[in-house]
PDB file of C-alpha atoms in Angstrom:
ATOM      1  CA  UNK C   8      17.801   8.196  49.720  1.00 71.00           C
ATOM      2  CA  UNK C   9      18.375  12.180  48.754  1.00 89.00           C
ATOM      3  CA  UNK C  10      15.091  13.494  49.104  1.00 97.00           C
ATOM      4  CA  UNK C  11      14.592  17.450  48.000  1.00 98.00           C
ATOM      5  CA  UNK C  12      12.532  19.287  50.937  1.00 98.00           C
ATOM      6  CA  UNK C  13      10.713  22.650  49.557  1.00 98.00           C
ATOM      7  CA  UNK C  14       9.796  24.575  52.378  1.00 98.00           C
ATOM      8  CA  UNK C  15       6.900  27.551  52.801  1.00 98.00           C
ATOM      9  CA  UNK C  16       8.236  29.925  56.378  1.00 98.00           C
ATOM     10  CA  UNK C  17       9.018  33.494  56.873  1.00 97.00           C
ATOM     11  CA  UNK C  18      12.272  35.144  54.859  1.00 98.00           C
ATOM     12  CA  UNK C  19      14.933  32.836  56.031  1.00 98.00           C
ATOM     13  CA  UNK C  20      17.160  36.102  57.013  1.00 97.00           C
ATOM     14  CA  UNK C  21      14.381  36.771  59.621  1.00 96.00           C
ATOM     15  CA  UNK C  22      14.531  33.901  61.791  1.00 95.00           C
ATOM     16  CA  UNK C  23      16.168  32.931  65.328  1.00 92.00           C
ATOM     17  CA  UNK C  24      17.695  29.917  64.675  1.00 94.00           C
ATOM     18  CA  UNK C  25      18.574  29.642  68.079  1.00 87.00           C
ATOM     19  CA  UNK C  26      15.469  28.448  68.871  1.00 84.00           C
ATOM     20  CA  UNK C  27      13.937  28.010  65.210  1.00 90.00           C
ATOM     21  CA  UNK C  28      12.238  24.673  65.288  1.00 88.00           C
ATOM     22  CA  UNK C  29      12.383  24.674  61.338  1.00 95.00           C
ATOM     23  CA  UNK C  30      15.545  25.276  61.232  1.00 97.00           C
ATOM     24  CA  UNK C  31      16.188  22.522  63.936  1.00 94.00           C
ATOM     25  CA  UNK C  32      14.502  20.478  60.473  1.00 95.00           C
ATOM     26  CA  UNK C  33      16.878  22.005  58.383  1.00 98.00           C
ATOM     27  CA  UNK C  34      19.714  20.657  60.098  1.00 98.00           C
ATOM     28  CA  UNK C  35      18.133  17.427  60.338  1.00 96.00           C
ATOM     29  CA  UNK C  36      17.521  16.936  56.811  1.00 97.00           C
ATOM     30  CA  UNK C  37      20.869  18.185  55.958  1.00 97.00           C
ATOM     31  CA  UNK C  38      22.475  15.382  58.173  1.00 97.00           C
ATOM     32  CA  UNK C  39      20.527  13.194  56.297  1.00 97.00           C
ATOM     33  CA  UNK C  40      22.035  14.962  52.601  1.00 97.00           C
ATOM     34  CA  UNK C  41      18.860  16.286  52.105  1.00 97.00           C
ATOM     35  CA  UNK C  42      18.220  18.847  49.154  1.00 98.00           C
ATOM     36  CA  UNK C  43      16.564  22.218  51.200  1.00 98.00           C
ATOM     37  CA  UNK C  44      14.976  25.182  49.166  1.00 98.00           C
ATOM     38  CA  UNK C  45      12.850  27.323  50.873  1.00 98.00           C
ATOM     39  CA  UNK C  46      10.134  29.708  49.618  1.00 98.00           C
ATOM     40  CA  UNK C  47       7.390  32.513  51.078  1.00 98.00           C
ATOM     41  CA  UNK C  48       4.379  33.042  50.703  1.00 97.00           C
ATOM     42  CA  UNK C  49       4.490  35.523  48.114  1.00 97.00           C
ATOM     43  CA  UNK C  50       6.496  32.860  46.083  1.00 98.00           C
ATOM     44  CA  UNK C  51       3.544  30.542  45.297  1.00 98.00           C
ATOM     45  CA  UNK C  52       1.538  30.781  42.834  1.00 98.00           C
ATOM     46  CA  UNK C  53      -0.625  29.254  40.260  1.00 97.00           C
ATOM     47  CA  UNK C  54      -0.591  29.241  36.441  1.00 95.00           C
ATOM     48  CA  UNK C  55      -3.505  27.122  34.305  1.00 92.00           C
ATOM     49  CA  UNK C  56      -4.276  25.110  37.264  1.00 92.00           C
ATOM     50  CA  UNK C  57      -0.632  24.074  38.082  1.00 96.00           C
ATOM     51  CA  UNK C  58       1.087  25.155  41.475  1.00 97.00           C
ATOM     52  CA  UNK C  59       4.366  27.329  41.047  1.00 98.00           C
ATOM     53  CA  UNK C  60       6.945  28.174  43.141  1.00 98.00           C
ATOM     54  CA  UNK C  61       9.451  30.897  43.072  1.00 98.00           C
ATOM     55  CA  UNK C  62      12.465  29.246  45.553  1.00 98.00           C
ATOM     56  CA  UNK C  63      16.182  29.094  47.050  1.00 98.00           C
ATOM     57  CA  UNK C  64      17.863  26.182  47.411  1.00 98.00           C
ATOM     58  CA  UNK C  65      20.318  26.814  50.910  1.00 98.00           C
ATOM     59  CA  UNK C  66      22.616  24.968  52.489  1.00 98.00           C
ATOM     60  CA  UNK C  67      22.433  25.506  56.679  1.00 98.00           C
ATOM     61  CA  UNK C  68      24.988  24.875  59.330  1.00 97.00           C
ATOM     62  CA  UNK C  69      24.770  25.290  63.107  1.00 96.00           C
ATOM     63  CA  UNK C  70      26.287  28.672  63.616  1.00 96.00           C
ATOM     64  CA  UNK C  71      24.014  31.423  64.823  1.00 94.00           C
ATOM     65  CA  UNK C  72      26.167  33.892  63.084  1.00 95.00           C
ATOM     66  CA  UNK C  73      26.094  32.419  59.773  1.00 97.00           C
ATOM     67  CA  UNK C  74      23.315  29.579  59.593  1.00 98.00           C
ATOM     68  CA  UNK C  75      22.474  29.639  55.745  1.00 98.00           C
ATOM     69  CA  UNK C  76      24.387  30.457  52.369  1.00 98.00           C
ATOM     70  CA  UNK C  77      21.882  30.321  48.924  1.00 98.00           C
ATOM     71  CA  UNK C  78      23.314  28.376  46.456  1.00 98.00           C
ATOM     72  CA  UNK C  79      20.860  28.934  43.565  1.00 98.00           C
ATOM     73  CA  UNK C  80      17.656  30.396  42.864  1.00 98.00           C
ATOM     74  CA  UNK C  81      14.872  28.581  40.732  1.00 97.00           C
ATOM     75  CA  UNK C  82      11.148  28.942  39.577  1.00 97.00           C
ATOM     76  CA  UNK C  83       9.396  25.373  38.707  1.00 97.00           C
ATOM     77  CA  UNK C  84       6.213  23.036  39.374  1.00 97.00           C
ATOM     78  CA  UNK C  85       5.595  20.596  42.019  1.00 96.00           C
ATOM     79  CA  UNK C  86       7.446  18.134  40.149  1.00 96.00           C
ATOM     80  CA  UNK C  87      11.018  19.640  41.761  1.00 97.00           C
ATOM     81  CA  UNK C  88      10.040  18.552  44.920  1.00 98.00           C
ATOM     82  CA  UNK C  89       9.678  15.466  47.237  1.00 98.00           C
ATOM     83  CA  UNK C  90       7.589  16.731  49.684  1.00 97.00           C
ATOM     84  CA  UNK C  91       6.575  20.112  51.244  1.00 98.00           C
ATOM     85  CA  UNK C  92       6.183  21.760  54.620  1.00 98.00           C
ATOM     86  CA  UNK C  93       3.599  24.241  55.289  1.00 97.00           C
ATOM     87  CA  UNK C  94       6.092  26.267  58.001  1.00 96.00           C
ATOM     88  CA  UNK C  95       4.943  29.882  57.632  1.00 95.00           C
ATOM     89  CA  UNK C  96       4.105  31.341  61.030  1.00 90.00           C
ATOM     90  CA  UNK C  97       1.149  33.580  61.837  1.00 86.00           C
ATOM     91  CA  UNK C  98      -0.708  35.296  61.871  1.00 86.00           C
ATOM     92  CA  UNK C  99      -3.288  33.603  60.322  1.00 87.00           C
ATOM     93  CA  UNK C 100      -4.838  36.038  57.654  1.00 89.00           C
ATOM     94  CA  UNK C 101      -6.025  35.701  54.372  1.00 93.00           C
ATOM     95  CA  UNK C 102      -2.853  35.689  52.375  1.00 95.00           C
ATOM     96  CA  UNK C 103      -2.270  32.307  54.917  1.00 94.00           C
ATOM     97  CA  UNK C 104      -5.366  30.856  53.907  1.00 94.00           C
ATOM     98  CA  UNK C 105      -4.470  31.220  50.340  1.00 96.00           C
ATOM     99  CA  UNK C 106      -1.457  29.833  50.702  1.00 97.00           C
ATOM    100  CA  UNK C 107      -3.050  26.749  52.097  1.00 97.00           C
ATOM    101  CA  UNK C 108      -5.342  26.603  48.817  1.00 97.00           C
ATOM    102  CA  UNK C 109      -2.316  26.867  46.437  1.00 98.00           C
ATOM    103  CA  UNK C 110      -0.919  24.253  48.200  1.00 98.00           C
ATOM    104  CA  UNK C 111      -3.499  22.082  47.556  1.00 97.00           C
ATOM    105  CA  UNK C 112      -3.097  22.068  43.747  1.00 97.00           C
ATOM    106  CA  UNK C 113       0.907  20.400  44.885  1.00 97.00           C
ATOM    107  CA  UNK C 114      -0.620  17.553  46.694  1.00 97.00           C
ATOM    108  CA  UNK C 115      -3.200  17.097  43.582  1.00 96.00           C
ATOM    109  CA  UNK C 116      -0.096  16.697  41.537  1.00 96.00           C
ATOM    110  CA  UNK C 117       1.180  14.368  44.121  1.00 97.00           C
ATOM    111  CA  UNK C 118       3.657  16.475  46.275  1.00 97.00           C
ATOM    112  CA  UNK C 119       3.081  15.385  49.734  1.00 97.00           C
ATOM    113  CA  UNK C 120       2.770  18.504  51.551  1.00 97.00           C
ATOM    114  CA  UNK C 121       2.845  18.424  55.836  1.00 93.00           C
ATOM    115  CA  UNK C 122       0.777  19.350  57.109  1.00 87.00           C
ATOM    116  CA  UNK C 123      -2.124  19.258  55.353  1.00 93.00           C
ATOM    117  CA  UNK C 124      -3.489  22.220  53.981  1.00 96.00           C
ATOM    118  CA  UNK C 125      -6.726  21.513  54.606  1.00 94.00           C
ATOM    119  CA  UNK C 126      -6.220  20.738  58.145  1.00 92.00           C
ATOM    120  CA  UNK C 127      -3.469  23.728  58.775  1.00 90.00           C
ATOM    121  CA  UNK C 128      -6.699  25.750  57.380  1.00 91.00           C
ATOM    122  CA  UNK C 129      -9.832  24.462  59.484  1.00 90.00           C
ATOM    123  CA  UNK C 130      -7.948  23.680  63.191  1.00 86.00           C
ATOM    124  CA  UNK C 131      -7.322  27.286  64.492  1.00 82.00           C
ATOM    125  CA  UNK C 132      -4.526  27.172  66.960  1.00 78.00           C
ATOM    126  CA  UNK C 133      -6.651  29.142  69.428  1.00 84.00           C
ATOM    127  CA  UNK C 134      -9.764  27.526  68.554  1.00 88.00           C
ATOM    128  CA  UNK C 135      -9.126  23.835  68.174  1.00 87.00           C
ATOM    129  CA  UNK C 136      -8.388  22.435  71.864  1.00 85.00           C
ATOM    130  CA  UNK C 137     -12.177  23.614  72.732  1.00 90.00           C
ATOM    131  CA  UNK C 138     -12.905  20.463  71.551  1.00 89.00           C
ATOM    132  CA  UNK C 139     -11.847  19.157  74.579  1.00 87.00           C
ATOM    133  CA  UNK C 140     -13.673  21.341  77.134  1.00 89.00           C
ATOM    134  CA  UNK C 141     -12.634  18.678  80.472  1.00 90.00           C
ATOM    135  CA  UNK C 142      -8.761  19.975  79.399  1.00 85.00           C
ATOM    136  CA  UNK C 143      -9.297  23.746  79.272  1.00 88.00           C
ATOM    137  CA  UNK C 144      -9.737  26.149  81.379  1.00 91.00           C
ATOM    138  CA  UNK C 145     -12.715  28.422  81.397  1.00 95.00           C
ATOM    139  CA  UNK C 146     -12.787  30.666  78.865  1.00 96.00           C
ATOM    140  CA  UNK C 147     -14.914  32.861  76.209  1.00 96.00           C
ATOM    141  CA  UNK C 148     -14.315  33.751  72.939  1.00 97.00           C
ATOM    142  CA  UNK C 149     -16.518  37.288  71.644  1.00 98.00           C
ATOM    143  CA  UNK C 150     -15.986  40.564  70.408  1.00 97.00           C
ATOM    144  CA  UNK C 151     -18.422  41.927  72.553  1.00 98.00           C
ATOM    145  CA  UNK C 152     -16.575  44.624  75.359  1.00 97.00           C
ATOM    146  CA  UNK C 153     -20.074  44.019  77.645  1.00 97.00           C
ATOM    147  CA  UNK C 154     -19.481  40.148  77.703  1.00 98.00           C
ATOM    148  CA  UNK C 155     -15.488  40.277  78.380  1.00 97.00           C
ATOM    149  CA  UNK C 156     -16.004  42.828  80.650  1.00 97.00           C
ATOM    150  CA  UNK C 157     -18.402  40.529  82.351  1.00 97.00           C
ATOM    151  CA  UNK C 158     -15.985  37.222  82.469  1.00 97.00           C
ATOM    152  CA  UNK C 159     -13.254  39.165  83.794  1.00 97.00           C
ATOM    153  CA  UNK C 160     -15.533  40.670  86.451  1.00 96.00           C
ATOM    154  CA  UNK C 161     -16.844  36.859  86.951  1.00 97.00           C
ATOM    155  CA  UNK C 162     -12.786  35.451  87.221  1.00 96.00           C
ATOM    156  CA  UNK C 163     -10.766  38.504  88.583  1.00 95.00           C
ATOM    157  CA  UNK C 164      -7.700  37.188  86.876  1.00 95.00           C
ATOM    158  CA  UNK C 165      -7.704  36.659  83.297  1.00 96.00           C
ATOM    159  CA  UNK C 166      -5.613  36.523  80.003  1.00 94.00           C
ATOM    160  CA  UNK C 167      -6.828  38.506  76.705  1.00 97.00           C
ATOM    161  CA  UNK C 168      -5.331  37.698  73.281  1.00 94.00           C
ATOM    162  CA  UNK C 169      -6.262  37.564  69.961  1.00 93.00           C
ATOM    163  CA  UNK C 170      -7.193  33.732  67.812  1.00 91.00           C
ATOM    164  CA  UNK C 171      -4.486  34.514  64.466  1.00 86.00           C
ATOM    165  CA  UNK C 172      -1.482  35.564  66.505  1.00 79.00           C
ATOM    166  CA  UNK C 173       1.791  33.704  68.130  1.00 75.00           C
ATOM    167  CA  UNK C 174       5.013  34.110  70.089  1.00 70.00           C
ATOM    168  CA  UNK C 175       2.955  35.981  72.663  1.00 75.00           C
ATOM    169  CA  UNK C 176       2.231  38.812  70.617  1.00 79.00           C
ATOM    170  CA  UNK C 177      -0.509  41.102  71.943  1.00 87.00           C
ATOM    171  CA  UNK C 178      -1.253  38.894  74.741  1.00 90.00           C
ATOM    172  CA  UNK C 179      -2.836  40.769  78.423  1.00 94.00           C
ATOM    173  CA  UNK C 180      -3.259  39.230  81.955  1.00 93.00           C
ATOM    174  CA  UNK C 181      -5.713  41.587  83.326  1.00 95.00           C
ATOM    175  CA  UNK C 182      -6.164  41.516  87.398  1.00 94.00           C
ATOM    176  CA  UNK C 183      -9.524  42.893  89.114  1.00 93.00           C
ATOM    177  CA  UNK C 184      -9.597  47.042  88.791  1.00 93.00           C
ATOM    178  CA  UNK C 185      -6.870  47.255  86.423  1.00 95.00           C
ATOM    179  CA  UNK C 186      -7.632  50.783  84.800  1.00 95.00           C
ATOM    180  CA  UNK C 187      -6.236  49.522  81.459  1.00 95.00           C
ATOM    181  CA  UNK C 188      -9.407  46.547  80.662  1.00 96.00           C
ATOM    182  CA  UNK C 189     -11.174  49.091  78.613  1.00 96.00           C
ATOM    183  CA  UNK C 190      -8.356  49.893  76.189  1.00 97.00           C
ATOM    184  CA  UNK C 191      -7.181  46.620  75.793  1.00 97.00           C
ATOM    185  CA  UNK C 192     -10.743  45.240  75.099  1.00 97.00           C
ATOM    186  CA  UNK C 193     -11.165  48.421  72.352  1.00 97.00           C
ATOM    187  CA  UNK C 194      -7.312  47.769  70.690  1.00 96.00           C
ATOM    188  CA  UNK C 195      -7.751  43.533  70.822  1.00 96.00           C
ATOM    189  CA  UNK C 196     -11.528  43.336  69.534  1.00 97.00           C
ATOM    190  CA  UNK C 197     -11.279  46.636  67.088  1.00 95.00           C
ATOM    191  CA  UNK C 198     -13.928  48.321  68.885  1.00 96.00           C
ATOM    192  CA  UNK C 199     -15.926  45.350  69.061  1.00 96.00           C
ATOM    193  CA  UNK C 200     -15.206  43.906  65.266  1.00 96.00           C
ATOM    194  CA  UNK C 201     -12.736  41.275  65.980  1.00 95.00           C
ATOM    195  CA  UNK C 202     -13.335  37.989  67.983  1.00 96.00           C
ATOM    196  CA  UNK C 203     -10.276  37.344  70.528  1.00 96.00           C
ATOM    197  CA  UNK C 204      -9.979  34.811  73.802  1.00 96.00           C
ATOM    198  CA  UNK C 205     -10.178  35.653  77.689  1.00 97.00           C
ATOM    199  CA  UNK C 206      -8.951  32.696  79.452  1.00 96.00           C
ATOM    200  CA  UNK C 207      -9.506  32.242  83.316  1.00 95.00           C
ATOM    201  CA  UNK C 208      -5.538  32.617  84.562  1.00 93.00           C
ATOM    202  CA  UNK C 209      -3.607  29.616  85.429  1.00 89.00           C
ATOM    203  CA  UNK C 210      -1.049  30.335  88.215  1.00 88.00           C
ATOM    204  CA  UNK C 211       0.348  27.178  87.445  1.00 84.00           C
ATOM    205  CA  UNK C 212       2.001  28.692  84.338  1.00 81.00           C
ATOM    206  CA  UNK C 213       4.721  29.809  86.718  1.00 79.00           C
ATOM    207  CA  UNK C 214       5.811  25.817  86.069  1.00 79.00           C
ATOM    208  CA  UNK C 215       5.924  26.525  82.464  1.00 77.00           C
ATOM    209  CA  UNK C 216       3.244  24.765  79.614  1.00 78.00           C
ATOM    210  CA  UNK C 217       4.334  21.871  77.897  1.00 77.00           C
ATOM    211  CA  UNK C 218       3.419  21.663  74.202  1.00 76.00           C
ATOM    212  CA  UNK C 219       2.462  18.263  73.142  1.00 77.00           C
ATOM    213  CA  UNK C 220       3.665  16.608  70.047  1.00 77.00           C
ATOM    214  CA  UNK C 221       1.833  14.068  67.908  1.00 77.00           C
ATOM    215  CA  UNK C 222       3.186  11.912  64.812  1.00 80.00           C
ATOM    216  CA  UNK C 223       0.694  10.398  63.090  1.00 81.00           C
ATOM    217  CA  UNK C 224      -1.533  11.018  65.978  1.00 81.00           C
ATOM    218  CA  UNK C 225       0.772   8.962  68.395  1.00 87.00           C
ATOM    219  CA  UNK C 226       2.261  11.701  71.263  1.00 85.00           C
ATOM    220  CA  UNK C 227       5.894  11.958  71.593  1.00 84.00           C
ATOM    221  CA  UNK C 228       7.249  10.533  75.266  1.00 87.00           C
ATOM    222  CA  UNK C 229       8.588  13.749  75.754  1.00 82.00           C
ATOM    223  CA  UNK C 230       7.555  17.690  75.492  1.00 78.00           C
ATOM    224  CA  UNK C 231       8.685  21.324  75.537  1.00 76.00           C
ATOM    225  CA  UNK C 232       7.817  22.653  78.212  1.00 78.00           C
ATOM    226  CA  UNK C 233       8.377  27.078  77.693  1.00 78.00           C
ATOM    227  CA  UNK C 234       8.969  28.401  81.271  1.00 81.00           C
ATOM    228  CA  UNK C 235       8.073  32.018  81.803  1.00 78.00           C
ATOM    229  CA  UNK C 236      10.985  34.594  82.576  1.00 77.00           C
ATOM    230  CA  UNK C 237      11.378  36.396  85.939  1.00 77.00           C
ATOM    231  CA  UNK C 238       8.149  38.797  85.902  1.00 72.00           C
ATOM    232  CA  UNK C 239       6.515  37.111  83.094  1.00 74.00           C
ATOM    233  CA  UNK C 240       3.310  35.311  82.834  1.00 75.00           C
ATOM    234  CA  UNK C 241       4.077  34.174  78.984  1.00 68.00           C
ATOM    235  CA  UNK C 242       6.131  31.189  78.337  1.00 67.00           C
ATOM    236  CA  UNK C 243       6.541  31.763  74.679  1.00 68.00           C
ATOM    237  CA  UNK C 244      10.302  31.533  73.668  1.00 67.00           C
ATOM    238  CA  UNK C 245       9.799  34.359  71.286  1.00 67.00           C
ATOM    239  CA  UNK C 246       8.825  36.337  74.594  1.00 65.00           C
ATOM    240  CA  UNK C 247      11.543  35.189  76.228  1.00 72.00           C
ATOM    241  CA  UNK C 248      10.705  31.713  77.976  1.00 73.00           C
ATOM    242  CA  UNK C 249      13.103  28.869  78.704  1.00 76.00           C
ATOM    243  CA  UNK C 250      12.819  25.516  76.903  1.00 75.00           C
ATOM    244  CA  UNK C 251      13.259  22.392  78.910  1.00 78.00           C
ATOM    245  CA  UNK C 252      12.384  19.036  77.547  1.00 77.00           C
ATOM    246  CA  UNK C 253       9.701  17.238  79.697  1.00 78.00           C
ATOM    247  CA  UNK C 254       7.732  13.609  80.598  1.00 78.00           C
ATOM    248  CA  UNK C 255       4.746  14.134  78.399  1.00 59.00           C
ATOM    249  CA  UNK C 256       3.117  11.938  81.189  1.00 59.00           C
ATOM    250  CA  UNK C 257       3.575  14.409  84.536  1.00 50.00           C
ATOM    251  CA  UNK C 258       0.780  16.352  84.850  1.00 46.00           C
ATOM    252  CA  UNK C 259       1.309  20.266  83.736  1.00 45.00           C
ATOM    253  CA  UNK C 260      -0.602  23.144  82.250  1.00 44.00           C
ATOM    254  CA  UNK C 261      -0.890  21.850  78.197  1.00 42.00           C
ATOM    255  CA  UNK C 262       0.122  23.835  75.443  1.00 44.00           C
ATOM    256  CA  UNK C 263      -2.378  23.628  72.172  1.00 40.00           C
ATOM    257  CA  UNK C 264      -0.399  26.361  70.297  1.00 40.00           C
ATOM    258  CA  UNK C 265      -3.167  29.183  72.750  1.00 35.00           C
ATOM    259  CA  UNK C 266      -0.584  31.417  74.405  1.00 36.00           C
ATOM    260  CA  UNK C 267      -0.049  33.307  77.744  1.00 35.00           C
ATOM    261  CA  UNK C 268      -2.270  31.132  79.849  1.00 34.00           C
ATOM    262  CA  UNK C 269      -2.193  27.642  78.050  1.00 33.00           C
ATOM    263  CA  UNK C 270      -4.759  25.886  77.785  1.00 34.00           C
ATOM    264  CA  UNK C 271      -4.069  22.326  78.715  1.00 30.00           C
ATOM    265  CA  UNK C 272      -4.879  19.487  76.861  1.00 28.00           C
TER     266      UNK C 272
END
């Protein structure tokens, strides 16, 4: 069955799809003769209670250095679609959140849209796996310099990064009497006005972090596990880390989506 796919990410002409994993969905929903339109953020909208969407409907192939070609451009309701994916990466601001609200009104109208908004909205990427405190390492979250200062005095060795970013963006290890923990606490926390993590460092990271996926809350036998370059304590891909696909069941540092020094679980 032709299904058509509408699809929220970043400006398709902006992507890597080298290592793109919705693009690697593209191409699996064009194998399957899949109708693909994709569609921003600032492309959503609402008029008299009734989502909108401003959208291009592509065609992809597996070449790097030609990947897409737009074949038409539309504006309709959630009636053009079969389903939607929520794709856009962070950070996760306001004009995210939003998003997520708008595409509430499409699964009202009976779009299914994956995943759900709700849930995209209230399980913070940083956030979320300190629900399972046995699986992480320690950690605090604050915007206060006094308290960070404190945990990194406590731990010697720790990682500093903001809760709405990704690909490794703006993400410190700090070591014991680096000159450079004052700055970084003042440019991650805004002068004490923004909450970010410090994570205890896990050496094991050298091994890589291996990000767990679920379907339908069932984990997939196997993982990516994102091994750091040469000199690099970050195994994000966008930072230049390795893929390599991975046992879910040996035992490795776990990826919940945290960055630089996963947390496991």
């Amino acid at each position: 069955m032709s299904l058509h796919i509408g699809i929220v990410m970043d400006p398709i002409d902006t992507i890597n799809p080298k290592k793109d994993s919705t693009f690697a969905m593209m191409l699996a929903a064009a194998r399957r003769g899949w109708r693909i339109s994709v569609m921003t953020l600032p492309d959503l909208s609402l008029s008299k209670n009734k989502f909108r969407a401003r959208y291009q409907t592509i065609t992809v192939q597996d070449d790097p250095a030609h990947y897409y070609d737009v074949v038409s451009e539309h504006e309709s309701g959630p009636e053009a679609f079969d389903l939607l994916l929520m794709r856009k990466d962070p950070p996760f601001n306001m004009d995210y959140i939003y998003a997520t609200y708008l595409l509430e009104f499409a699964e009202r109208a009976g779009v299914p849209v994956f995943n759900h908004p709700g849930s995209i909205r209230d399980c913070n990427e940083k956030l979320f796996a300190l629900q399972f405190p046995d699986c992480i390492p320690d950690l605090i979250v604050t915007s206060d310099p006094g308290q960070l200062r404190s945990f990194q005095e406590e731990h010697g060795d720790v990682i500093l990064k903001p809760l709405d970013g990704m690909g490794g963006a703006s993400i410190f290890r700090v070591k014991a009497g680096d000159p450079n923990l004052s700055v970084i606490i003042e440019t991650l926390t805004d002068h004490g006005r923004q909450q970010i993590m410090a994570q205890k460092f896990l050496p094991e990271i050298r091994e890589g972090d291996t990000r767990i996926l679920l379907i339908n809350g069932e984990p997939v036998p196997f993982g990516l596990a994102r091994i750091p370059s040469a000199g690099e304590t970050r195994g994000n891909l966008a930072a230049g880390g390795s893929g390599v696909a991975r046992s879910a069941h040996r035992p490795r540092p776990m990826d919940l989506r945290s960055g630089g020094a996963r947390a496991p679980g």
